[in-house]
Amino acid sequence: MNSSSAAGSIAGSIATGSIATASHGAVISGVEHTRQAIAALQAEELQWFARAEALAAEETARIPSSEGREREMPPRGMAAELAAVLRRSDRGMQERMRDAAVLVDGFPATLAALESGRIDVAHVRVIQDAGARITDPDARARFEQAALVVAERETPGRAKPIILMLAQRLDPVPLEERHTEAAAGRRVWVRDLDDGMAELAAILPAPLAYAIKERLTAHAREIVAAAKAARSGSSTGTAPSENRVGAGGAGVGADRVAGDDVAETDAIATDRRTTDQVRADVLTDLLLTGHASAPVSSGSIPATAAITAHVQITIPAATLTGESTEPAELVGYGPIDPATARHLAATTPVWERLFTSPTTGAVLQVDTYRPSMQMRRLLDARDEHCRFPGCRRPARHCDGDHTIDAAHGGPTRVTNLANLCPGRHHPVKHKTAWSVVQKPDGILEWTSPTGRVYVDIPRRVLEFRANAAADQPAPF
């Protein structure tokens, strides 16, 4: 435990000068050093919690009675006092004690990485949650070693699906067996909230949950776009009355239809709901009526324009043919069982073959029946999301940016293209002092205005390195 060194790091950072007058570089360094010190203190706190759990276990072991309630008292008493001093729930404190004990005993390398500030507590939770089901000590050590390769380079959100895949590959219990057991627990429930509201939640197979969200989002975007167009008067296509009244349709009936169209257009123009609000309303309409039936929704989406979900799943060829049980992957989530993956593959209208390097794991080529779109698909498969460090916006919603600007002679090749989200990081690259260089295998080296270098590695290359690390002897 090194609380003194952690406190010293904070003091040293502050002693270099007043925060109120710190320069750009000093601000970045100060935040970095402070965060490292906080991580060290959090690691120390976890060790104290683990020790509390151990003391409670020792006291429990000295109780001669086998009566369950009596043996529950030592950990409850310890949790109650810790909760009192921290002003927290004692029930939650018992969980923190147990989790800390598991971390200290079962994930020593993760604790050491937190203590040195190489990762933070969010990374710790991802690693511990993914690895908790691996009971074999050797397999768990190999998993932890591989997971840290990812966690030390990525945000928790980006790291989670990769670490879940690593856990699956190193877990001796097949995913299909675990998925079957988990799927039996699928359910829907409601939790009451304040102010006349309630929360509707469901546990579903991941591909279904992601497909539902994708379909709701597609509906919501259509509705929001229609409302914006109606307000600006820039709606494209034929006016509603022209669609509904044909030749010889003049008269009272035509006037009534035209009046309905005007009222419908006015309703759309006054719709100022946010995307989240529209998504929630569409969910309600779909579940209660079978379609997005609200007037604004039905007015902005033609009856013949089907809204379908889009999910990206990567399936090893041997798994697809049934020769292997290696898991498939739902991009943005993590591993899914082979049976579900094969079912989805059997119903998809488009197949893409993904070729990866056997030495680095980098995406080399995407082979499809639409060669004119091959480069775009390859980039989406390689990048999966915006390539600015930490961003997770899906690649299909990003711009294909020339790393070296086309205006400066940059070629339109995969080796000079990367996905950047249009509203935030694409402008940052072009309109601020940030710069980027693309290395082999799609690796991007970003340089910040203060001169710091941040390396963004494509997910599959990073996962390949992590798997390679898992095959090396553990350093502890």
PDB file of N, CA, C and O in Angstrom, residues 266-302:
ATOM      1  N   ASP A 266     -48.515  19.953 -40.894  1.00  0.00           N
ATOM      2  CA  ASP A 266     -48.395  20.879 -39.763  1.00  0.00           C
ATOM      3  C   ASP A 266     -48.007  20.139 -38.494  1.00  0.00           C
ATOM      4  O   ASP A 266     -47.200  20.622 -37.692  1.00  0.00           O
ATOM      5  N   ALA A 267     -48.595  18.954 -38.297  1.00  0.00           N
ATOM      6  CA  ALA A 267     -48.263  18.167 -37.105  1.00  0.00           C
ATOM      7  C   ALA A 267     -46.799  17.758 -37.098  1.00  0.00           C
ATOM      8  O   ALA A 267     -46.115  17.804 -36.076  1.00  0.00           O
ATOM      9  N   ILE A 268     -46.302  17.368 -38.279  1.00  0.00           N
ATOM     10  CA  ILE A 268     -44.891  16.985 -38.373  1.00  0.00           C
ATOM     11  C   ILE A 268     -43.994  18.186 -38.092  1.00  0.00           C
ATOM     12  O   ILE A 268     -42.995  18.090 -37.386  1.00  0.00           O
ATOM     13  N   ALA A 269     -44.346  19.351 -38.652  1.00  0.00           N
ATOM     14  CA  ALA A 269     -43.520  20.544 -38.500  1.00  0.00           C
ATOM     15  C   ALA A 269     -43.424  21.011 -37.062  1.00  0.00           C
ATOM     16  O   ALA A 269     -42.437  21.619 -36.659  1.00  0.00           O
ATOM     17  N   THR A 270     -44.446  20.728 -36.260  1.00  0.00           N
ATOM     18  CA  THR A 270     -44.425  21.175 -34.858  1.00  0.00           C
ATOM     19  C   THR A 270     -43.834  20.120 -33.917  1.00  0.00           C
ATOM     20  O   THR A 270     -43.815  20.322 -32.703  1.00  0.00           O
ATOM     21  N   ASP A 271     -43.387  19.008 -34.470  1.00  0.00           N
ATOM     22  CA  ASP A 271     -42.801  17.938 -33.638  1.00  0.00           C
ATOM     23  C   ASP A 271     -41.374  18.325 -33.262  1.00  0.00           C
ATOM     24  O   ASP A 271     -40.497  18.432 -34.116  1.00  0.00           O
ATOM     25  N   ARG A 272     -41.135  18.561 -31.984  1.00  0.00           N
ATOM     26  CA  ARG A 272     -39.810  18.972 -31.521  1.00  0.00           C
ATOM     27  C   ARG A 272     -39.242  18.003 -30.483  1.00  0.00           C
ATOM     28  O   ARG A 272     -38.433  18.373 -29.634  1.00  0.00           O
ATOM     29  N   ARG A 273     -39.666  16.743 -30.572  1.00  0.00           N
ATOM     30  CA  ARG A 273     -39.134  15.734 -29.656  1.00  0.00           C
ATOM     31  C   ARG A 273     -37.672  15.444 -29.967  1.00  0.00           C
ATOM     32  O   ARG A 273     -37.232  15.555 -31.117  1.00  0.00           O
ATOM     33  N   THR A 274     -36.926  15.056 -28.938  1.00  0.00           N
ATOM     34  CA  THR A 274     -35.548  14.629 -29.135  1.00  0.00           C
ATOM     35  C   THR A 274     -35.542  13.208 -29.710  1.00  0.00           C
ATOM     36  O   THR A 274     -36.570  12.513 -29.695  1.00  0.00           O
ATOM     37  N   THR A 275     -34.380  12.786 -30.185  1.00  0.00           N
ATOM     38  CA  THR A 275     -34.271  11.426 -30.725  1.00  0.00           C
ATOM     39  C   THR A 275     -34.598  10.395 -29.655  1.00  0.00           C
ATOM     40  O   THR A 275     -35.272   9.392 -29.923  1.00  0.00           O
ATOM     41  N   ASP A 276     -34.125  10.608 -28.427  1.00  0.00           N
ATOM     42  CA  ASP A 276     -34.431   9.667 -27.341  1.00  0.00           C
ATOM     43  C   ASP A 276     -35.938   9.597 -27.083  1.00  0.00           C
ATOM     44  O   ASP A 276     -36.491   8.515 -26.873  1.00  0.00           O
ATOM     45  N   GLN A 277     -36.593  10.754 -27.094  1.00  0.00           N
ATOM     46  CA  GLN A 277     -38.032  10.772 -26.867  1.00  0.00           C
ATOM     47  C   GLN A 277     -38.777  10.058 -27.987  1.00  0.00           C
ATOM     48  O   GLN A 277     -39.708   9.278 -27.738  1.00  0.00           O
ATOM     49  N   VAL A 278     -38.381  10.296 -29.229  1.00  0.00           N
ATOM     50  CA  VAL A 278     -39.030   9.629 -30.358  1.00  0.00           C
ATOM     51  C   VAL A 278     -38.801   8.121 -30.279  1.00  0.00           C
ATOM     52  O   VAL A 278     -39.713   7.320 -30.522  1.00  0.00           O
ATOM     53  N   ARG A 279     -37.581   7.717 -29.923  1.00  0.00           N
ATOM     54  CA  ARG A 279     -37.275   6.294 -29.821  1.00  0.00           C
ATOM     55  C   ARG A 279     -38.184   5.622 -28.784  1.00  0.00           C
ATOM     56  O   ARG A 279     -38.705   4.527 -29.001  1.00  0.00           O
ATOM     57  N   ALA A 280     -38.377   6.281 -27.654  1.00  0.00           N
ATOM     58  CA  ALA A 280     -39.262   5.738 -26.616  1.00  0.00           C
ATOM     59  C   ALA A 280     -40.704   5.677 -27.107  1.00  0.00           C
ATOM     60  O   ALA A 280     -41.424   4.700 -26.847  1.00  0.00           O
ATOM     61  N   ASP A 281     -41.150   6.709 -27.830  1.00  0.00           N
ATOM     62  CA  ASP A 281     -42.526   6.723 -28.339  1.00  0.00           C
ATOM     63  C   ASP A 281     -42.739   5.639 -29.396  1.00  0.00           C
ATOM     64  O   ASP A 281     -43.791   5.001 -29.446  1.00  0.00           O
ATOM     65  N   VAL A 282     -41.742   5.450 -30.259  1.00  0.00           N
ATOM     66  CA  VAL A 282     -41.856   4.408 -31.281  1.00  0.00           C
ATOM     67  C   VAL A 282     -41.921   3.029 -30.629  1.00  0.00           C
ATOM     68  O   VAL A 282     -42.694   2.159 -31.052  1.00  0.00           O
ATOM     69  N   LEU A 283     -41.121   2.819 -29.585  1.00  0.00           N
ATOM     70  CA  LEU A 283     -41.173   1.540 -28.862  1.00  0.00           C
ATOM     71  C   LEU A 283     -42.588   1.283 -28.341  1.00  0.00           C
ATOM     72  O   LEU A 283     -43.133   0.182 -28.490  1.00  0.00           O
ATOM     73  N   THR A 284     -43.183   2.306 -27.754  1.00  0.00           N
ATOM     74  CA  THR A 284     -44.544   2.173 -27.239  1.00  0.00           C
ATOM     75  C   THR A 284     -45.532   1.844 -28.357  1.00  0.00           C
ATOM     76  O   THR A 284     -46.366   0.932 -28.239  1.00  0.00           O
ATOM     77  N   ASP A 285     -45.434   2.584 -29.472  1.00  0.00           N
ATOM     78  CA  ASP A 285     -46.351   2.360 -30.595  1.00  0.00           C
ATOM     79  C   ASP A 285     -46.194   0.958 -31.171  1.00  0.00           C
ATOM     80  O   ASP A 285     -47.184   0.267 -31.460  1.00  0.00           O
ATOM     81  N   LEU A 286     -44.957   0.527 -31.340  1.00  0.00           N
ATOM     82  CA  LEU A 286     -44.717  -0.785 -31.930  1.00  0.00           C
ATOM     83  C   LEU A 286     -45.251  -1.904 -31.046  1.00  0.00           C
ATOM     84  O   LEU A 286     -45.851  -2.865 -31.527  1.00  0.00           O
ATOM     85  N   LEU A 287     -45.039  -1.783 -29.741  1.00  0.00           N
ATOM     86  CA  LEU A 287     -45.467  -2.844 -28.837  1.00  0.00           C
ATOM     87  C   LEU A 287     -46.985  -2.864 -28.643  1.00  0.00           C
ATOM     88  O   LEU A 287     -47.589  -3.928 -28.503  1.00  0.00           O
ATOM     89  N   LEU A 288     -47.601  -1.695 -28.643  1.00  0.00           N
ATOM     90  CA  LEU A 288     -49.033  -1.639 -28.371  1.00  0.00           C
ATOM     91  C   LEU A 288     -49.896  -1.798 -29.617  1.00  0.00           C
ATOM     92  O   LEU A 288     -51.037  -2.260 -29.525  1.00  0.00           O
ATOM     93  N   THR A 289     -49.371  -1.399 -30.781  1.00  0.00           N
ATOM     94  CA  THR A 289     -50.194  -1.437 -31.995  1.00  0.00           C
ATOM     95  C   THR A 289     -49.595  -2.284 -33.110  1.00  0.00           C
ATOM     96  O   THR A 289     -50.259  -2.550 -34.104  1.00  0.00           O
ATOM     97  N   GLY A 290     -48.341  -2.682 -32.966  1.00  0.00           N
ATOM     98  CA  GLY A 290     -47.716  -3.471 -34.021  1.00  0.00           C
ATOM     99  C   GLY A 290     -47.018  -2.649 -35.070  1.00  0.00           C
ATOM    100  O   GLY A 290     -46.346  -3.174 -35.945  1.00  0.00           O
ATOM    101  N   HIS A 291     -47.159  -1.325 -35.029  1.00  0.00           N
ATOM    102  CA  HIS A 291     -46.447  -0.457 -35.980  1.00  0.00           C
ATOM    103  C   HIS A 291     -46.334   0.925 -35.363  1.00  0.00           C
ATOM    104  O   HIS A 291     -46.989   1.241 -34.366  1.00  0.00           O
ATOM    105  N   ALA A 292     -45.466   1.764 -35.951  1.00  0.00           N
ATOM    106  CA  ALA A 292     -45.277   3.120 -35.433  1.00  0.00           C
ATOM    107  C   ALA A 292     -46.496   3.943 -35.812  1.00  0.00           C
ATOM    108  O   ALA A 292     -46.551   4.595 -36.849  1.00  0.00           O
ATOM    109  N   SER A 293     -47.528   3.932 -34.961  1.00  0.00           N
ATOM    110  CA  SER A 293     -48.849   4.410 -35.350  1.00  0.00           C
ATOM    111  C   SER A 293     -49.142   5.864 -35.015  1.00  0.00           C
ATOM    112  O   SER A 293     -50.163   6.389 -35.410  1.00  0.00           O
ATOM    113  N   ALA A 294     -48.283   6.513 -34.247  1.00  0.00           N
ATOM    114  CA  ALA A 294     -48.556   7.901 -33.912  1.00  0.00           C
ATOM    115  C   ALA A 294     -48.666   8.725 -35.191  1.00  0.00           C
ATOM    116  O   ALA A 294     -47.957   8.449 -36.160  1.00  0.00           O
ATOM    117  N   PRO A 295     -49.557   9.740 -35.249  1.00  0.00           N
ATOM    118  CA  PRO A 295     -49.741  10.506 -36.489  1.00  0.00           C
ATOM    119  C   PRO A 295     -48.449  11.061 -37.044  1.00  0.00           C
ATOM    120  O   PRO A 295     -48.213  11.004 -38.256  1.00  0.00           O
ATOM    121  N   VAL A 296     -47.616  11.600 -36.184  1.00  0.00           N
ATOM    122  CA  VAL A 296     -46.360  12.170 -36.678  1.00  0.00           C
ATOM    123  C   VAL A 296     -45.479  11.074 -37.255  1.00  0.00           C
ATOM    124  O   VAL A 296     -44.845  11.229 -38.293  1.00  0.00           O
ATOM    125  N   SER A 297     -45.444   9.913 -36.584  1.00  0.00           N
ATOM    126  CA  SER A 297     -44.609   8.810 -37.058  1.00  0.00           C
ATOM    127  C   SER A 297     -45.097   8.301 -38.408  1.00  0.00           C
ATOM    128  O   SER A 297     -44.341   8.175 -39.361  1.00  0.00           O
ATOM    129  N   SER A 298     -46.395   8.009 -38.511  1.00  0.00           N
ATOM    130  CA  SER A 298     -46.925   7.445 -39.748  1.00  0.00           C
ATOM    131  C   SER A 298     -46.915   8.470 -40.870  1.00  0.00           C
ATOM    132  O   SER A 298     -46.849   8.119 -42.042  1.00  0.00           O
ATOM    133  N   GLY A 299     -46.948   9.750 -40.523  1.00  0.00           N
ATOM    134  CA  GLY A 299     -46.916  10.769 -41.551  1.00  0.00           C
ATOM    135  C   GLY A 299     -45.544  10.977 -42.142  1.00  0.00           C
ATOM    136  O   GLY A 299     -45.409  11.428 -43.272  1.00  0.00           O
ATOM    137  N   SER A 300     -44.492  10.642 -41.390  1.00  0.00           N
ATOM    138  CA  SER A 300     -43.138  10.893 -41.879  1.00  0.00           C
ATOM    139  C   SER A 300     -42.492   9.672 -42.496  1.00  0.00           C
ATOM    140  O   SER A 300     -41.489   9.783 -43.181  1.00  0.00           O
ATOM    141  N   ILE A 301     -43.058   8.468 -42.247  1.00  0.00           N
ATOM    142  CA  ILE A 301     -42.495   7.241 -42.809  1.00  0.00           C
ATOM    143  C   ILE A 301     -43.532   6.615 -43.742  1.00  0.00           C
ATOM    144  O   ILE A 301     -44.602   6.210 -43.292  1.00  0.00           O
ATOM    145  N   PRO A 302     -43.247   6.536 -45.052  1.00  0.00           N
ATOM    146  CA  PRO A 302     -44.209   5.935 -45.981  1.00  0.00           C
ATOM    147  C   PRO A 302     -44.529   4.503 -45.588  1.00  0.00           C
ATOM    148  O   PRO A 302     -43.672   3.786 -45.061  1.00  0.00           O
TER     149      PRO A 302
END
